[in-house]
Amino acid sequence: MSTTFTRYADDEISDSTIQMPQRILATSTHQYPIDVLAGRFEKYQADPSYAHDHYPWAARFVMGIPVASWARPLVWNVGQKSRFIAAEWTGSDLGSYLTNECFSSAGVGRTLAENSEILIDGQQRLHSLEEYFLDRLAVTDLQGQPKVWSEIGNGERRRFLSTIFAQSYVSSGDEEALRKTYNLCAMGVMSRTHDQRAAR
């Protein structure tokens, strides 16, 4: 075992048949403010039937984004949700949420094919944001008082909505590849229990 780090071996004596895990689907990331998510959520709330007509197979919608039937349920408690919103207020790195940008018609009315534009990773965080926007979640202010969204002035709202929450995305119609990507998303942070995995 080596105690000194070297980027490359001086002599290529390692076993070339060894291959480390690789990404399943190519991923791109954009740096968007929370305001982009808020706009989508407003659009969803104005006409939820539009989303339900397009994604009748969705298990639920989070911030107006369809969630696949094979995704784990909503499991964060109030403390976890509040801590995430507090992290947004303080400008902490929020990581990114992952969606599938691939969409195609199911050939029936306005219905899109299953897994079109789904949220693959970030459901707990986006649901926390939704709960906060709907005044179902309070976050402590600088005076130590719990405050819901509707109690906050527009200046502070603008600051919050300008916080970057990156969106990563893949584009695939292959459900098995999407399921495997979903399973890999949380492995290094908080592994999903066996019953929450999507692989068949």
GROMACS .gro file of N, CA and C in nm, residues 64-122:
model
  177
   64GLY      N    1  -4.383   2.108  -0.985
   64GLY     CA    2  -4.437   2.099  -1.119
   64GLY      C    3  -4.366   2.001  -1.210
   65ILE      N    4  -4.268   1.928  -1.157
   65ILE     CA    5  -4.191   1.832  -1.235
   65ILE      C    6  -4.243   1.691  -1.205
   66PRO      N    7  -4.270   1.610  -1.309
   66PRO     CA    8  -4.320   1.475  -1.283
   66PRO      C    9  -4.215   1.385  -1.219
   67VAL      N   10  -4.262   1.299  -1.129
   67VAL     CA   11  -4.175   1.203  -1.060
   67VAL      C   12  -4.216   1.063  -1.104
   68ALA      N   13  -4.119   0.981  -1.139
   68ALA     CA   14  -4.146   0.846  -1.187
   68ALA      C   15  -4.207   0.759  -1.077
   69SER      N   16  -4.283   0.660  -1.118
   69SER     CA   17  -4.347   0.569  -1.023
   69SER      C   18  -4.245   0.486  -0.946
   70TRP      N   19  -4.125   0.472  -1.002
   70TRP     CA   20  -4.024   0.389  -0.936
   70TRP      C   21  -3.930   0.469  -0.844
   71ALA      N   22  -3.955   0.598  -0.830
   71ALA     CA   23  -3.874   0.680  -0.738
   71ALA      C   24  -3.917   0.653  -0.593
   72ARG      N   25  -3.825   0.673  -0.500
   72ARG     CA   26  -3.860   0.650  -0.360
   72ARG      C   27  -3.963   0.753  -0.315
   73PRO      N   28  -4.035   0.724  -0.206
   73PRO     CA   29  -4.135   0.819  -0.158
   73PRO      C   30  -4.070   0.941  -0.093
   74LEU      N   31  -4.151   1.036  -0.052
   74LEU     CA   32  -4.102   1.153   0.020
   74LEU      C   33  -4.069   1.109   0.163
   75VAL      N   34  -3.943   1.123   0.202
   75VAL     CA   35  -3.900   1.068   0.331
   75VAL      C   36  -3.835   1.170   0.426
   76TRP      N   37  -3.803   1.289   0.379
   76TRP     CA   38  -3.739   1.385   0.468
   76TRP      C   39  -3.835   1.432   0.576
   77ASN      N   40  -3.781   1.448   0.697
   77ASN     CA   41  -3.863   1.502   0.805
   77ASN      C   42  -3.855   1.655   0.805
   78VAL      N   43  -3.931   1.718   0.895
   78VAL     CA   44  -3.937   1.864   0.899
   78VAL      C   45  -3.799   1.926   0.924
   79GLY      N   46  -3.721   1.865   1.011
   79GLY     CA   47  -3.588   1.917   1.041
   79GLY      C   48  -3.498   1.917   0.918
   80GLN      N   49  -3.500   1.809   0.843
   80GLN     CA   50  -3.419   1.801   0.721
   80GLN      C   51  -3.462   1.905   0.618
   81LYS      N   52  -3.593   1.920   0.604
   81LYS     CA   53  -3.644   2.019   0.509
   81LYS      C   54  -3.604   2.160   0.550
   82SER      N   55  -3.620   2.192   0.677
   82SER     CA   56  -3.586   2.326   0.726
   82SER      C   57  -3.438   2.355   0.710
   83ARG      N   58  -3.353   2.255   0.737
   83ARG     CA   59  -3.209   2.275   0.722
   83ARG      C   60  -3.172   2.302   0.577
   84PHE      N   61  -3.240   2.236   0.486
   84PHE     CA   62  -3.211   2.260   0.345
   84PHE      C   63  -3.249   2.401   0.304
   85ILE      N   64  -3.366   2.448   0.348
   85ILE     CA   65  -3.409   2.585   0.315
   85ILE      C   66  -3.314   2.686   0.379
   86ALA      N   67  -3.271   2.658   0.502
   86ALA     CA   68  -3.174   2.747   0.568
   86ALA      C   69  -3.044   2.752   0.488
   87ALA      N   70  -3.003   2.639   0.432
   87ALA     CA   71  -2.883   2.636   0.348
   87ALA      C   72  -2.901   2.724   0.225
   88GLU      N   73  -3.021   2.724   0.169
   88GLU     CA   74  -3.048   2.810   0.054
   88GLU      C   75  -3.036   2.957   0.092
   89TRP      N   76  -3.089   2.993   0.209
   89TRP     CA   77  -3.081   3.132   0.254
   89TRP      C   78  -2.937   3.177   0.272
   90THR      N   79  -2.853   3.088   0.322
   90THR     CA   80  -2.714   3.127   0.351
   90THR      C   81  -2.622   3.116   0.230
   91GLY      N   82  -2.678   3.074   0.116
   91GLY     CA   83  -2.596   3.065  -0.005
   91GLY      C   84  -2.505   2.945  -0.009
   92SER      N   85  -2.536   2.841   0.068
   92SER     CA   86  -2.454   2.720   0.068
   92SER      C   87  -2.467   2.649  -0.066
   93ASP      N   88  -2.370   2.564  -0.094
   93ASP     CA   89  -2.375   2.486  -0.217
   93ASP      C   90  -2.489   2.385  -0.205
   94LEU      N   91  -2.585   2.392  -0.295
   94LEU     CA   92  -2.703   2.306  -0.289
   94LEU      C   93  -2.689   2.181  -0.375
   95GLY      N   94  -2.574   2.165  -0.438
   95GLY     CA   95  -2.559   2.054  -0.530
   95GLY      C   96  -2.643   2.081  -0.654
   96SER      N   97  -2.699   1.976  -0.711
   96SER     CA   98  -2.784   1.993  -0.828
   96SER      C   99  -2.896   1.890  -0.824
   97TYR      N  100  -3.003   1.921  -0.892
   97TYR     CA  101  -3.109   1.821  -0.911
   97TYR      C  102  -3.099   1.771  -1.054
   98LEU      N  103  -3.144   1.649  -1.076
   98LEU     CA  104  -3.124   1.583  -1.205
   98LEU      C  105  -3.256   1.549  -1.270
   99THR      N  106  -3.272   1.591  -1.394
   99THR     CA  107  -3.393   1.561  -1.470
   99THR      C  108  -3.358   1.488  -1.599
  100ASN      N  109  -3.460   1.428  -1.659
  100ASN     CA  110  -3.445   1.366  -1.789
  100ASN      C  111  -3.510   1.459  -1.891
  101GLU      N  112  -3.431   1.513  -1.981
  101GLU     CA  113  -3.484   1.609  -2.078
  101GLU      C  114  -3.548   1.542  -2.198
  102CYS      N  115  -3.537   1.411  -2.208
  102CYS     CA  116  -3.595   1.339  -2.321
  102CYS      C  117  -3.747   1.335  -2.308
  103PHE      N  118  -3.815   1.363  -2.416
  103PHE     CA  119  -3.961   1.348  -2.416
  103PHE      C  120  -4.008   1.307  -2.554
  104SER      N  121  -4.113   1.228  -2.554
  104SER     CA  122  -4.174   1.187  -2.680
  104SER      C  123  -4.321   1.160  -2.657
  105SER      N  124  -4.397   1.169  -2.761
  105SER     CA  125  -4.541   1.151  -2.752
  105SER      C  126  -4.575   1.004  -2.732
  106ALA      N  127  -4.676   0.980  -2.649
  106ALA     CA  128  -4.724   0.843  -2.630
  106ALA      C  129  -4.825   0.807  -2.737
  107GLY      N  130  -4.859   0.902  -2.823
  107GLY     CA  131  -4.951   0.877  -2.932
  107GLY      C  132  -5.098   0.885  -2.893
  108VAL      N  133  -5.124   0.929  -2.770
  108VAL     CA  134  -5.262   0.940  -2.723
  108VAL      C  135  -5.285   1.082  -2.672
  109GLY      N  136  -5.358   1.162  -2.746
  109GLY     CA  137  -5.385   1.299  -2.704
  109GLY      C  138  -5.257   1.376  -2.678
  110ARG      N  139  -5.253   1.444  -2.562
  110ARG     CA  140  -5.135   1.523  -2.526
  110ARG      C  141  -5.038   1.446  -2.436
  111THR      N  142  -5.066   1.319  -2.414
  111THR     CA  143  -4.984   1.239  -2.323
  111THR      C  144  -4.843   1.217  -2.377
  112LEU      N  145  -4.745   1.239  -2.291
  112LEU     CA  146  -4.606   1.211  -2.327
  112LEU      C  147  -4.569   1.071  -2.280
  113ALA      N  148  -4.470   1.013  -2.345
  113ALA     CA  149  -4.424   0.878  -2.310
  113ALA      C  150  -4.375   0.876  -2.166
  114GLU      N  151  -4.390   0.762  -2.102
  114GLU     CA  152  -4.347   0.748  -1.963
  114GLU      C  153  -4.200   0.783  -1.948
  115ASN      N  154  -4.168   0.849  -1.838
  115ASN     CA  155  -4.033   0.896  -1.803
  115ASN      C  156  -3.990   1.021  -1.877
  116SER      N  157  -4.079   1.079  -1.957
  116SER     CA  158  -4.047   1.205  -2.023
  116SER      C  159  -4.034   1.316  -1.919
  117GLU      N  160  -3.922   1.389  -1.925
  117GLU     CA  161  -3.898   1.508  -1.842
  117GLU      C  162  -3.910   1.482  -1.693
  118ILE      N  163  -3.879   1.360  -1.648
  118ILE     CA  164  -3.894   1.327  -1.505
  118ILE      C  165  -3.781   1.385  -1.421
  119LEU      N  166  -3.811   1.399  -1.293
  119LEU     CA  167  -3.712   1.433  -1.193
  119LEU      C  168  -3.648   1.302  -1.148
  120ILE      N  169  -3.517   1.290  -1.167
  120ILE     CA  170  -3.447   1.167  -1.132
  120ILE      C  171  -3.387   1.177  -0.992
  121ASP      N  172  -3.327   1.289  -0.961
  121ASP     CA  173  -3.265   1.308  -0.829
  121ASP      C  174  -3.290   1.449  -0.781
  122GLY      N  175  -3.314   1.463  -0.651
  122GLY     CA  176  -3.339   1.594  -0.592
  122GLY      C  177  -3.482   1.609  -0.543
   0.00000   0.00000   0.00000
